[in-house]
PDB file of C-alpha atoms in Angstrom:
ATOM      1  CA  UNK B   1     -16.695  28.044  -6.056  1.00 92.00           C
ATOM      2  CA  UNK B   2     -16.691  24.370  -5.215  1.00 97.00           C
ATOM      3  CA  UNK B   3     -14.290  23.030  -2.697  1.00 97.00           C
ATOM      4  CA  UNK B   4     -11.589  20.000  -2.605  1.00 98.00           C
ATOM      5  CA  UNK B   5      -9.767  18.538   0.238  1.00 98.00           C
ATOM      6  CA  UNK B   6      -6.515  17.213  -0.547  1.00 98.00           C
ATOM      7  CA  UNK B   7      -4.447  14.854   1.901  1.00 97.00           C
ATOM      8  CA  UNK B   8      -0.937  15.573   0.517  1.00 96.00           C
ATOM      9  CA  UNK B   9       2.292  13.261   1.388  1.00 91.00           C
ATOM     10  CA  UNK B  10       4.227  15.830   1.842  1.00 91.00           C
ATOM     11  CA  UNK B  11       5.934  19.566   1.122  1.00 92.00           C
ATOM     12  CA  UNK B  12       6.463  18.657  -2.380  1.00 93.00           C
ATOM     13  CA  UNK B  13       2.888  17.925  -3.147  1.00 94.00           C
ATOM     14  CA  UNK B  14       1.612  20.624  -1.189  1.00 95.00           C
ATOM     15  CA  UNK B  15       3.331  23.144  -2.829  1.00 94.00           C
ATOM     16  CA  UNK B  16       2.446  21.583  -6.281  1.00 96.00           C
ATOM     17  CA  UNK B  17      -1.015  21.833  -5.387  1.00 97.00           C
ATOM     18  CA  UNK B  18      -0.932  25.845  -4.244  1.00 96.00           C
ATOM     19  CA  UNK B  19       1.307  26.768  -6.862  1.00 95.00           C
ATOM     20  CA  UNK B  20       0.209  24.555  -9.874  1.00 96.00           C
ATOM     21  CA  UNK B  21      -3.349  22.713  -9.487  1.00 97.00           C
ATOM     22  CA  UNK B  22      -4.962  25.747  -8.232  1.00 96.00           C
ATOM     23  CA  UNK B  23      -4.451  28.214 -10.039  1.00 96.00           C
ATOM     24  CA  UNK B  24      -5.598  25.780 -12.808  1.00 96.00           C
ATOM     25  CA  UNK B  25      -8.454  24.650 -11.130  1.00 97.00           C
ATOM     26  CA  UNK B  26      -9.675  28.242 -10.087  1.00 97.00           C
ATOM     27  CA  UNK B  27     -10.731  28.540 -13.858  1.00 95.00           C
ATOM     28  CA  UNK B  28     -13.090  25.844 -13.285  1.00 95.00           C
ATOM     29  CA  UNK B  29     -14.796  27.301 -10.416  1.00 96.00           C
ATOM     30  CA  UNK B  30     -12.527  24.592  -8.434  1.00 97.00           C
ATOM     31  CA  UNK B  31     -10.616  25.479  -5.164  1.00 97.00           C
ATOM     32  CA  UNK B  32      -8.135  22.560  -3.960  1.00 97.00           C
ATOM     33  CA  UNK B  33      -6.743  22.462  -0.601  1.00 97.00           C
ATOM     34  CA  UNK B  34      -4.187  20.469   0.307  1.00 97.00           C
ATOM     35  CA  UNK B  35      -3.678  19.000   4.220  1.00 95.00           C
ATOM     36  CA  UNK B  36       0.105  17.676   5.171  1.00 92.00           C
ATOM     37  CA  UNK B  37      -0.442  14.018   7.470  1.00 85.00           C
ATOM     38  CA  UNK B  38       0.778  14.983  10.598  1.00 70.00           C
ATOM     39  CA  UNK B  39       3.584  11.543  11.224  1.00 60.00           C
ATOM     40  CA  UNK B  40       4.428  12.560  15.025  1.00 52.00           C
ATOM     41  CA  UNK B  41       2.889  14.842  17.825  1.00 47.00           C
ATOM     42  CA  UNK B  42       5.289  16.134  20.153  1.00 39.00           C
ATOM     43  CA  UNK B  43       4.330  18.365  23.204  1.00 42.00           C
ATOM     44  CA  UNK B  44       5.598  21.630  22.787  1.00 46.00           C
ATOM     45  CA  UNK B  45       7.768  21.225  20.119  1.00 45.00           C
ATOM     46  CA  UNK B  46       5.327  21.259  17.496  1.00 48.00           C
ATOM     47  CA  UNK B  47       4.432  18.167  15.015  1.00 49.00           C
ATOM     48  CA  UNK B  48       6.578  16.573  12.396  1.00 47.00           C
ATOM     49  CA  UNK B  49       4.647  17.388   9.327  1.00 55.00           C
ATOM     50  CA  UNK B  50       4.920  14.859   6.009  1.00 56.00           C
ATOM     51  CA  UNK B  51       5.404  11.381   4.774  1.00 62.00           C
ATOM     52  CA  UNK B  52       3.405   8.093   4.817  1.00 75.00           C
ATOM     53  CA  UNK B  53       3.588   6.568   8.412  1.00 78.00           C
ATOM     54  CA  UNK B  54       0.438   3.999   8.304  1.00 89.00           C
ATOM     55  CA  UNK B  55      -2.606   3.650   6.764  1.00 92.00           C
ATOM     56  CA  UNK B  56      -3.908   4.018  10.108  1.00 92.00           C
ATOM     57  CA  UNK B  57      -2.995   7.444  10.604  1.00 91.00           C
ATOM     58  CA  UNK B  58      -3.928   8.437   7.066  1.00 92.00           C
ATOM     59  CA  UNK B  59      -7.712   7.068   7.308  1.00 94.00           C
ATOM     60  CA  UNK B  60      -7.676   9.066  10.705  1.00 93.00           C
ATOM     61  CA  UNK B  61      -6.910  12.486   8.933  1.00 94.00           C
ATOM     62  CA  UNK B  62      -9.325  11.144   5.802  1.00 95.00           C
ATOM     63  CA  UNK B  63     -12.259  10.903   8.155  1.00 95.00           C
ATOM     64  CA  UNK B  64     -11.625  14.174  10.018  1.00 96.00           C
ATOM     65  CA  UNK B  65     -11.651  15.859   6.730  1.00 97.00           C
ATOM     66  CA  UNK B  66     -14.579  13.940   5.612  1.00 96.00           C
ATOM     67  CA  UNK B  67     -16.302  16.105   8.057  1.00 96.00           C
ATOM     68  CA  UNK B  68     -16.316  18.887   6.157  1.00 96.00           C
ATOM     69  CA  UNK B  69     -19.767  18.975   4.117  1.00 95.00           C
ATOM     70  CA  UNK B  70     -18.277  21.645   2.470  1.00 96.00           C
ATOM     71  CA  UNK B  71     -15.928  19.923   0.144  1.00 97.00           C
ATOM     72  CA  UNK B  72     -17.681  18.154  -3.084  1.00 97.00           C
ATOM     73  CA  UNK B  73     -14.678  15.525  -3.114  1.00 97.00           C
ATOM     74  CA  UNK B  74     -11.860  14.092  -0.417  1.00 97.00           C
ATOM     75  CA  UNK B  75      -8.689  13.257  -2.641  1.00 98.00           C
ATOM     76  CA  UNK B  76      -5.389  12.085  -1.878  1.00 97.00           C
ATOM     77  CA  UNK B  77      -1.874  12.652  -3.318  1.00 96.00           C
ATOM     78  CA  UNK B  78       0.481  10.445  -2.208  1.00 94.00           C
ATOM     79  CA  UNK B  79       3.566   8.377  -4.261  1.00 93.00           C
ATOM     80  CA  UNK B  80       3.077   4.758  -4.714  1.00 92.00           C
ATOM     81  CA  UNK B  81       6.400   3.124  -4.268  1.00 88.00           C
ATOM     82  CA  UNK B  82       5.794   4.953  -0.562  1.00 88.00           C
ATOM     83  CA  UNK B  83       3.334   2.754   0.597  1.00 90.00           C
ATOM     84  CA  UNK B  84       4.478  -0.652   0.715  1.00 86.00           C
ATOM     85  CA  UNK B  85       4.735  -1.856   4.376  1.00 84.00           C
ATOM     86  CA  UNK B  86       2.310   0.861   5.450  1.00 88.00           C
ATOM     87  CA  UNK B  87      -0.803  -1.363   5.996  1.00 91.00           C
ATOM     88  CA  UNK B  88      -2.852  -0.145   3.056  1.00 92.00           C
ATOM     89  CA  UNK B  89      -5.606  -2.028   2.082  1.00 92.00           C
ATOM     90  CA  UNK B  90      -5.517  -4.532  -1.001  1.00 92.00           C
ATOM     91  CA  UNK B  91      -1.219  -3.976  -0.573  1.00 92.00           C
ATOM     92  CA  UNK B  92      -1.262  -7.679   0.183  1.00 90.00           C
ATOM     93  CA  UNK B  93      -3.272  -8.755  -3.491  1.00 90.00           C
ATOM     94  CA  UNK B  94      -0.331  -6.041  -5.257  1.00 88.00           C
ATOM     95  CA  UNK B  95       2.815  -8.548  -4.145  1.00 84.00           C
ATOM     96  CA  UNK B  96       0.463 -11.643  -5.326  1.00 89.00           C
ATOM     97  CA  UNK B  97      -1.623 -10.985  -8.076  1.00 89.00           C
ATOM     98  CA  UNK B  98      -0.924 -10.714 -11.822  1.00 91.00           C
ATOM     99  CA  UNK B  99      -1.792  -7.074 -13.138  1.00 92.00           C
ATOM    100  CA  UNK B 100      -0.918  -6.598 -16.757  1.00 90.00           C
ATOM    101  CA  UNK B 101       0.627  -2.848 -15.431  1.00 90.00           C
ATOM    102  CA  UNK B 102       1.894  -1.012 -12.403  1.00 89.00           C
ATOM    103  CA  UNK B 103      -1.093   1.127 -13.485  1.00 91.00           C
ATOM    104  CA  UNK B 104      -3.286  -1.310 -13.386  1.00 93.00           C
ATOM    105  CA  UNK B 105      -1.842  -2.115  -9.713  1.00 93.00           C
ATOM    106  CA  UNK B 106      -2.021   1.352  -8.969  1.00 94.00           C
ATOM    107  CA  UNK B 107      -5.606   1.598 -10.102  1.00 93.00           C
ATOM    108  CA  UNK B 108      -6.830  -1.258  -8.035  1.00 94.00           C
ATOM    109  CA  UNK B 109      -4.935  -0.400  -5.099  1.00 94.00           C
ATOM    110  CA  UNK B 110      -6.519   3.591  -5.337  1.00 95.00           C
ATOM    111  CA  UNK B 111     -10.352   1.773  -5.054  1.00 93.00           C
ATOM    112  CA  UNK B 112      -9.556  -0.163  -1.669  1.00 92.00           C
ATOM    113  CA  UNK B 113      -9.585   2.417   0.632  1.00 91.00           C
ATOM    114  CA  UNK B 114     -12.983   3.724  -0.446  1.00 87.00           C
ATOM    115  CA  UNK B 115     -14.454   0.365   0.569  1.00 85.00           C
ATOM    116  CA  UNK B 116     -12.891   1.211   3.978  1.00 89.00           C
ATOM    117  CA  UNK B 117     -14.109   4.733   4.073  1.00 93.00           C
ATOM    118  CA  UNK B 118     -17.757   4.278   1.947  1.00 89.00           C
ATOM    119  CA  UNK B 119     -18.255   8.157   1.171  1.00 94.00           C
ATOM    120  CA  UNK B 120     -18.742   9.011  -2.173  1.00 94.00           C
ATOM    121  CA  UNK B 121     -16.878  11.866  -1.972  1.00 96.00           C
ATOM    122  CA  UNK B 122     -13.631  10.256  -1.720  1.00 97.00           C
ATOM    123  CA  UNK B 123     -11.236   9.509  -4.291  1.00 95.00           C
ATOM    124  CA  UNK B 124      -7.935   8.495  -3.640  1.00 96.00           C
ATOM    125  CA  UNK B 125      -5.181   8.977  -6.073  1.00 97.00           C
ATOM    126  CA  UNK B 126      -1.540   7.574  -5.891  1.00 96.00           C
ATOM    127  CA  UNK B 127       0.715   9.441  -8.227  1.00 95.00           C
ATOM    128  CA  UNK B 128       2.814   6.695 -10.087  1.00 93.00           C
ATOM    129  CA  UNK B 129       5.233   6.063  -9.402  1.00 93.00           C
ATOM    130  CA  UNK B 130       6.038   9.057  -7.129  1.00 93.00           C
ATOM    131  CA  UNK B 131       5.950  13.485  -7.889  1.00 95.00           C
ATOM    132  CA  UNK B 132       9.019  13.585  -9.264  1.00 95.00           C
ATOM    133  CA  UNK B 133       7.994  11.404 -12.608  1.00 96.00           C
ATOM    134  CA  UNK B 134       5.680  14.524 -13.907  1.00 97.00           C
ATOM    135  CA  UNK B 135       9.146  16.327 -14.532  1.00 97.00           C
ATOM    136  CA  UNK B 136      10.883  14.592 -16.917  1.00 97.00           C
ATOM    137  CA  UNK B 137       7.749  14.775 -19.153  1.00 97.00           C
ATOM    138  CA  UNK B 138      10.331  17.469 -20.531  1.00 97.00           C
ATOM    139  CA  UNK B 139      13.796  17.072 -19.293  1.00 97.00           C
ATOM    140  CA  UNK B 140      14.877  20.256 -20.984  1.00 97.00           C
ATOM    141  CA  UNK B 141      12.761  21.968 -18.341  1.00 96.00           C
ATOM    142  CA  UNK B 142      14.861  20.434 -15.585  1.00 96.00           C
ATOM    143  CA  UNK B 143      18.213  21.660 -16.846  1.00 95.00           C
ATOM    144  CA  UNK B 144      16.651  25.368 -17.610  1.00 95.00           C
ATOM    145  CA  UNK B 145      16.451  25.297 -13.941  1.00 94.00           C
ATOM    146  CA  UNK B 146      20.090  25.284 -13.112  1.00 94.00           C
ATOM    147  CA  UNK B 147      22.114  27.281 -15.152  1.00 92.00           C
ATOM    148  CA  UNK B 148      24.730  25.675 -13.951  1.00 92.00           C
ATOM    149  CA  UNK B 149      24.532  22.184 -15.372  1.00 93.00           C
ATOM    150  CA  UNK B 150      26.112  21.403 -18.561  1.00 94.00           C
ATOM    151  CA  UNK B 151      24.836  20.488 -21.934  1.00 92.00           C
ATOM    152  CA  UNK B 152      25.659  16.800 -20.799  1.00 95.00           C
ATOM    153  CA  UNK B 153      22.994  16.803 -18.029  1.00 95.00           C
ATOM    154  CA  UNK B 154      20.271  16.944 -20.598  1.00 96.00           C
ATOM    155  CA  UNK B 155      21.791  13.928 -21.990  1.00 97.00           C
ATOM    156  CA  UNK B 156      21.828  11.998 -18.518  1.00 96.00           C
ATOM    157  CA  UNK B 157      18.366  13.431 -17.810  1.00 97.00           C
ATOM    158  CA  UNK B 158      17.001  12.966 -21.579  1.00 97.00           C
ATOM    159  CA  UNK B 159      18.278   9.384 -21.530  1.00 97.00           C
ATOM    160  CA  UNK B 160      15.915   8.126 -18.644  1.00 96.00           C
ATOM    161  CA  UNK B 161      12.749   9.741 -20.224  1.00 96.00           C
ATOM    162  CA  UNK B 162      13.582   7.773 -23.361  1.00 96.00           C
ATOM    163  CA  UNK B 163      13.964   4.403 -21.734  1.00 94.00           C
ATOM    164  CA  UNK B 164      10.368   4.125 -20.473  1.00 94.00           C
ATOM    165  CA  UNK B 165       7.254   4.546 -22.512  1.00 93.00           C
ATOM    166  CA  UNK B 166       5.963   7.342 -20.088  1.00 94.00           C
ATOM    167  CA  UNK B 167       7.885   9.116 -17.289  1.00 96.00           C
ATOM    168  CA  UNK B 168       5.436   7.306 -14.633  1.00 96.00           C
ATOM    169  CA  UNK B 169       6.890   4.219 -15.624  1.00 94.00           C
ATOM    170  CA  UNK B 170      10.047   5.234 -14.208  1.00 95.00           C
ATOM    171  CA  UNK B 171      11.026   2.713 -11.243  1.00 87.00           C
ATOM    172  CA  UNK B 172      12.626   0.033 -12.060  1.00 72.00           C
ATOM    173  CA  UNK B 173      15.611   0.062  -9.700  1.00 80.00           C
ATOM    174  CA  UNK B 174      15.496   3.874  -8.288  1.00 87.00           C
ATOM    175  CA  UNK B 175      12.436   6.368  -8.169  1.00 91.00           C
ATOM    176  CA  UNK B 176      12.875   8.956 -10.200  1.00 94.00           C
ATOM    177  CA  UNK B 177      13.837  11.226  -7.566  1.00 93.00           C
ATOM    178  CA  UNK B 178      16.860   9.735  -6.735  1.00 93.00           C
ATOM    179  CA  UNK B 179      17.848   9.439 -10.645  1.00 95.00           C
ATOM    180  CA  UNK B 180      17.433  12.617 -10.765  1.00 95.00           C
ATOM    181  CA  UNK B 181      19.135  13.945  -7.580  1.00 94.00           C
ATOM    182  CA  UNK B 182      22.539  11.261  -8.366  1.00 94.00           C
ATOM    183  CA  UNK B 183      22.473  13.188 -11.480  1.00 95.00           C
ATOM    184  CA  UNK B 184      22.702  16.564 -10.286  1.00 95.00           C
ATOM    185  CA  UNK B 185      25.340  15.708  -7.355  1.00 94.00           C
ATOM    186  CA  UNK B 186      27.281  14.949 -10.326  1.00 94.00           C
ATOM    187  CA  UNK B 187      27.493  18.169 -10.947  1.00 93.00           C
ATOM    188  CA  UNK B 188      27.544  19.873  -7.249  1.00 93.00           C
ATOM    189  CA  UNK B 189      23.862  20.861  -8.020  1.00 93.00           C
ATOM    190  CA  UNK B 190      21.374  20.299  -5.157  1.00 91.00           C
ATOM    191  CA  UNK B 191      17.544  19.564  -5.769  1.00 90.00           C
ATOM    192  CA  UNK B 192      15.313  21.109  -3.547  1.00 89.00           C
ATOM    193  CA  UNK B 193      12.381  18.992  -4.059  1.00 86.00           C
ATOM    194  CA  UNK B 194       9.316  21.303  -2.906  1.00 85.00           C
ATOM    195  CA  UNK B 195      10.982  24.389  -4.356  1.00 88.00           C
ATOM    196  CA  UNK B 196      12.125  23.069  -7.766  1.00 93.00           C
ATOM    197  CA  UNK B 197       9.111  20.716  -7.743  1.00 92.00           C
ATOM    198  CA  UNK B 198       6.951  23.352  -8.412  1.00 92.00           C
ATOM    199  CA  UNK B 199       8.912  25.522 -10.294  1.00 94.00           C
ATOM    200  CA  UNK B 200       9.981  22.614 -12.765  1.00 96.00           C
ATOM    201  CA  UNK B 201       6.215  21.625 -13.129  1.00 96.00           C
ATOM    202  CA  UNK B 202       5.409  25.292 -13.749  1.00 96.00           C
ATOM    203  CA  UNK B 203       7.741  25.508 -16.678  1.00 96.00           C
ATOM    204  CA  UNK B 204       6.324  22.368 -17.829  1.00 97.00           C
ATOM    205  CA  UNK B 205       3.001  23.472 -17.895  1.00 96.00           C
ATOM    206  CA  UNK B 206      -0.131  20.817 -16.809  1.00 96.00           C
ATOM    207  CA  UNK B 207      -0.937  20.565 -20.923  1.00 96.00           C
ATOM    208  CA  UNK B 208       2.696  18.626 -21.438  1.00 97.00           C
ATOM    209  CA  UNK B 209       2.339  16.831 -17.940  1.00 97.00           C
ATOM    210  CA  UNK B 210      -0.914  15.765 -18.844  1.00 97.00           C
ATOM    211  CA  UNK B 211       0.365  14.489 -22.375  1.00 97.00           C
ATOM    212  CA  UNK B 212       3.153  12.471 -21.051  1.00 97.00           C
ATOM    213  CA  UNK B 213       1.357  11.439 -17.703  1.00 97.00           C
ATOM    214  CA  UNK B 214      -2.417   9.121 -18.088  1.00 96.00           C
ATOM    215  CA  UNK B 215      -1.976   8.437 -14.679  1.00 96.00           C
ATOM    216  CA  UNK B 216      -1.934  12.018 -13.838  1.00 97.00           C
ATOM    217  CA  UNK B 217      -4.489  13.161 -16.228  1.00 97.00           C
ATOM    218  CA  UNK B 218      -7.243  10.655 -15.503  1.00 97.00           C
ATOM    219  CA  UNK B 219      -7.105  12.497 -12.181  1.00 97.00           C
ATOM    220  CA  UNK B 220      -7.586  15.752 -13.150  1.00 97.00           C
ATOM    221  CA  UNK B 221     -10.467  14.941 -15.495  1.00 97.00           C
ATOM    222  CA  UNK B 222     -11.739  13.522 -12.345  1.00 96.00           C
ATOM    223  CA  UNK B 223     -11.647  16.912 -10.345  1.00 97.00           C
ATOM    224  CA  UNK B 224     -12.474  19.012 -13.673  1.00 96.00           C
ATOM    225  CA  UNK B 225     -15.645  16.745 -13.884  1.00 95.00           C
ATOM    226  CA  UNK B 226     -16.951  18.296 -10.457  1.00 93.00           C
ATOM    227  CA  UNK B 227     -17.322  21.940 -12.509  1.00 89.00           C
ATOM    228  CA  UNK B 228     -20.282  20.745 -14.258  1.00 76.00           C
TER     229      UNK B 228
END
């Protein structure tokens, strides 16, 4: 079994990774395990666990699990539109530069930080535009999992996938998330975004995500790669 290190943004990705990637991954010999950043310490009243504070404090978790000659790769899964104003390296070339695509912005801005932290172990990756995209790649999924929505909530939800050309394209004026949480609270529904995360993308399967997602994919031919 070959092991991965995973710095996760937070609950949602973590439990996407446990319940989803690894149980994948396990048929490749592959073992993924994801770390939470730790934003705040407070003495004895525990640490506030998730969320993109600075690049600062994410290269200092990076580097302690870097330590770990154990792991054949150090990854990251954190959302994109979360990291503007947090210092990350090459953020400043994304607001002035021409890229033809946000993926080609995300793809430039995932290479910085291994200039900053030269181990060749270590590849970032910046879902795009944040989790929550990976579930409309089949909004009937969604609405399956609340039996209370009506047949008009497939509509709502079915109209955003077919707007963009892929569901990480999704961000124009609101992340996906909060699409899809205004649509629910239409209809007193609640979204629970580390349970239903999961459970959505397990529905889904990684075979339709994958389809719908190049972002996503070109990541997990990435880890797959490390079986051989």
């Amino acid at each position: 079994m070959k092991y991965i290190l995973a710095l996760v943004e937070g609950q949602t990705e973590e439990a996407f990774v446990i319940d989803v990637l690894n149980p994948y991954l396990e048929k490749h010999n592959l073992y993924i395990t994801p770390t939470l950043t730790i934003t705040k310490r407070v003495v004895d009243s525990g640490n506030y666990r998730g969320g993109v504070v600075s690049y600062g404090k994410i290269k200092f978790h990076l580097e302690q699990l870097i330590k770990n000659t154990n792991a054949v790769i150090i990854t990251t899964f954190f959302d994109y539109c979360r990291l503007d104003g947090k210092d990350f390296p090459g953020w400043d070339r994304i607001k002035t530069q021409n890229f033809a695509s946000v993926s080609d912005k995300v793809a430039f801005l995932e290479q910085q930080p291994q200039a900053d932290i030269p181990d060749s172990r270590f590849k970032p990756y910046f879902a795009l535009h944040e989790f929550e995209a990976m579930l409309y790649a089949e909004p009937a999924k969604i609405v399956q999992t609340f039996p209370e929505l009506p047949a008009k909530a497939l509509l709502d939800i079915q109209a955003i996938h077919d707007e963009f050309e892929s569901p990480e394209a999704i961000n124009d004026t609101k992340s996906p998330s909060q699409r899809l949480m205004e649509i629910l609270s239409r209809y007193s529904t609640r979204y629970d975004k580390p349970l239903f995360g999961s459970l959505i993308s397990l529905d889904i399967g990684l075979d339709t995500i994958r389809q719908h997602c190049p972002h996503f994919n070109q990541w997990l031919i990435t880890l797959e790669s490390l079986s051989n």
